[in-house]
GROMACS .gro file of C-alpha atoms in nm:
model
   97
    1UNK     CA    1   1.806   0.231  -5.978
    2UNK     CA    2   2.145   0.186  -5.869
    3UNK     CA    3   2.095   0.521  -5.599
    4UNK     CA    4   1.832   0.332  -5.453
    5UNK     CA    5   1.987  -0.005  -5.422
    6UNK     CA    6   2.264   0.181  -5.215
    7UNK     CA    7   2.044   0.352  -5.049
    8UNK     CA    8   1.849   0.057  -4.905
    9UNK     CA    9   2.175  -0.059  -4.814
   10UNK     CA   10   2.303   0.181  -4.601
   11UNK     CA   11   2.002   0.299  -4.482
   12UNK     CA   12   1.984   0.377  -4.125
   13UNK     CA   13   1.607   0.316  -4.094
   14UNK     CA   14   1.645  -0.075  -4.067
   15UNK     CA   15   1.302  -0.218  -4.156
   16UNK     CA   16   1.351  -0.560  -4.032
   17UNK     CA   17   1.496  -0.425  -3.701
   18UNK     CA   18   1.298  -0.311  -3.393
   19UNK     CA   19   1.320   0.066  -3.346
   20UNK     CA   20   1.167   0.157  -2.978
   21UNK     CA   21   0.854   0.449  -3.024
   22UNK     CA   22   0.912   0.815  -3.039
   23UNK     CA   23   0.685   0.854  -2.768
   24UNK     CA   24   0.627   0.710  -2.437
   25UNK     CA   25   0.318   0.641  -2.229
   26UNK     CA   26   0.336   0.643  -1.877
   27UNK     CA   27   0.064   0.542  -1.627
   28UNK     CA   28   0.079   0.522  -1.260
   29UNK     CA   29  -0.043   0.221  -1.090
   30UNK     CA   30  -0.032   0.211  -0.737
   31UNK     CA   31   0.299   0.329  -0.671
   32UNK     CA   32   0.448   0.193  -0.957
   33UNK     CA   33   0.513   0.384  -1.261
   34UNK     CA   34   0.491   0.197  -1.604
   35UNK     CA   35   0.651   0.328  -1.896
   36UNK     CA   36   0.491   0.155  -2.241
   37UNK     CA   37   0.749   0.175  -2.480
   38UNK     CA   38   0.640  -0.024  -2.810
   39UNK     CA   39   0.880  -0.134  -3.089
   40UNK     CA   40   0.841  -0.122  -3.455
   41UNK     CA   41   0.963  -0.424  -3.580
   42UNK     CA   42   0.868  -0.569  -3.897
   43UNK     CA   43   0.548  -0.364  -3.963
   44UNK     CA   44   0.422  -0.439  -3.646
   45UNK     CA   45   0.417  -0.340  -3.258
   46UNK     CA   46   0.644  -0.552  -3.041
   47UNK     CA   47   0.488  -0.479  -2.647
   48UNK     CA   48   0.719  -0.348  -2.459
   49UNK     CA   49   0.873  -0.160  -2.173
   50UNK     CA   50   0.933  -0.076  -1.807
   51UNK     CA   51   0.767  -0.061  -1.472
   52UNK     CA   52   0.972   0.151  -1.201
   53UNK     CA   53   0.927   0.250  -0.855
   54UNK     CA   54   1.101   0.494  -0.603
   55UNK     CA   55   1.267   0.317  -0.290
   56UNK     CA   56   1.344   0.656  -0.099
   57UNK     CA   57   1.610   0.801  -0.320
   58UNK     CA   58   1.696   0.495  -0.548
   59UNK     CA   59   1.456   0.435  -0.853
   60UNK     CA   60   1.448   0.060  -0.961
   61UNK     CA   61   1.279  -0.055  -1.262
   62UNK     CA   62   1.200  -0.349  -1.445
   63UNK     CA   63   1.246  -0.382  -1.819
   64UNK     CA   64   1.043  -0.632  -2.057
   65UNK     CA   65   1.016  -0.677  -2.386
   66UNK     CA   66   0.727  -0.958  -2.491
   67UNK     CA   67   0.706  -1.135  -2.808
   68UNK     CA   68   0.319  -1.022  -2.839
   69UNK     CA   69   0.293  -0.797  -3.143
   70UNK     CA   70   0.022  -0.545  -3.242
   71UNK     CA   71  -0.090  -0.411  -3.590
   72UNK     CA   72  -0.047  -0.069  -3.388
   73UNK     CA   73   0.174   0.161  -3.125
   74UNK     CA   74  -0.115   0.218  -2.919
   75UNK     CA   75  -0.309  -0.136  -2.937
   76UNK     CA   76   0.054  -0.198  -2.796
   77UNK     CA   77   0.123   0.044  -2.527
   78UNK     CA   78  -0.236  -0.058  -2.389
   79UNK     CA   79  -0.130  -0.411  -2.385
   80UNK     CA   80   0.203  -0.349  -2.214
   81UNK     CA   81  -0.024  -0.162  -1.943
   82UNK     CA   82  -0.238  -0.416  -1.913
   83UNK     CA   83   0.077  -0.633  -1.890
   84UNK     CA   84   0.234  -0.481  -1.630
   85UNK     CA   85  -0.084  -0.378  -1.407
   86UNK     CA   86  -0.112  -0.775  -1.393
   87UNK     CA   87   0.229  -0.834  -1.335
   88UNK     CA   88   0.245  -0.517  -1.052
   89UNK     CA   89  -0.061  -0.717  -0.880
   90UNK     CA   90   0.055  -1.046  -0.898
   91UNK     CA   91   0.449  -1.028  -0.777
   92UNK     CA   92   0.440  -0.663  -0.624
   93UNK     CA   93   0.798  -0.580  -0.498
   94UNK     CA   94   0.927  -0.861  -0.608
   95UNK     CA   95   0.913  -0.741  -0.989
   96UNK     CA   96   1.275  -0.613  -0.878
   97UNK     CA   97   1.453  -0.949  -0.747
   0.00000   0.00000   0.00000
């Protein structure tokens, strides 16, 4: 009983804290690349992650984390797609200012 309460303690696994996925999803839209990168955080999906793009030999990208949350990682990443597809389509370049 005691081994566990330390355990939970210094456990590096963090429950309550967002931990970014293992795995990444990447979908080309135009030519933007978006990278969905969900986060657990509290037994959910937090959406999240970035849309880049090449300028000649200079990648810039655009990092987002929203405060929508999913029951799963992929439900998630699909949202963040969706996300960014809009986002891509509505501000274009400017995504980077």
């Amino acid at each position: 009983m005691l081994g566990k309460m330390f355990k939970s303690l210094f456990s590096s696994s963090g429950e309550g804290k967002a931990k970014s996925s293992s795995k990444a999803t990447t979908v080309q839209h135009d030519a933007f690349r978006i990278i969905a990168e969900p986060q657990s955080n509290n037994g959910q999906w937090q959406v999240s992650g970035r849309i880049e793009k090449d300028f000649g030999e200079t990648t810039k990208v655009h990092t987002f984390i929203r405060a929508d949350t999913m029951p799963d990682e992929e439900a998630a990443a699909r949202e963040m797609v969706r996300k960014a597809k809009m986002m891509i389509d509505q501000l274009g370049d400017s995504i980077f200012d």
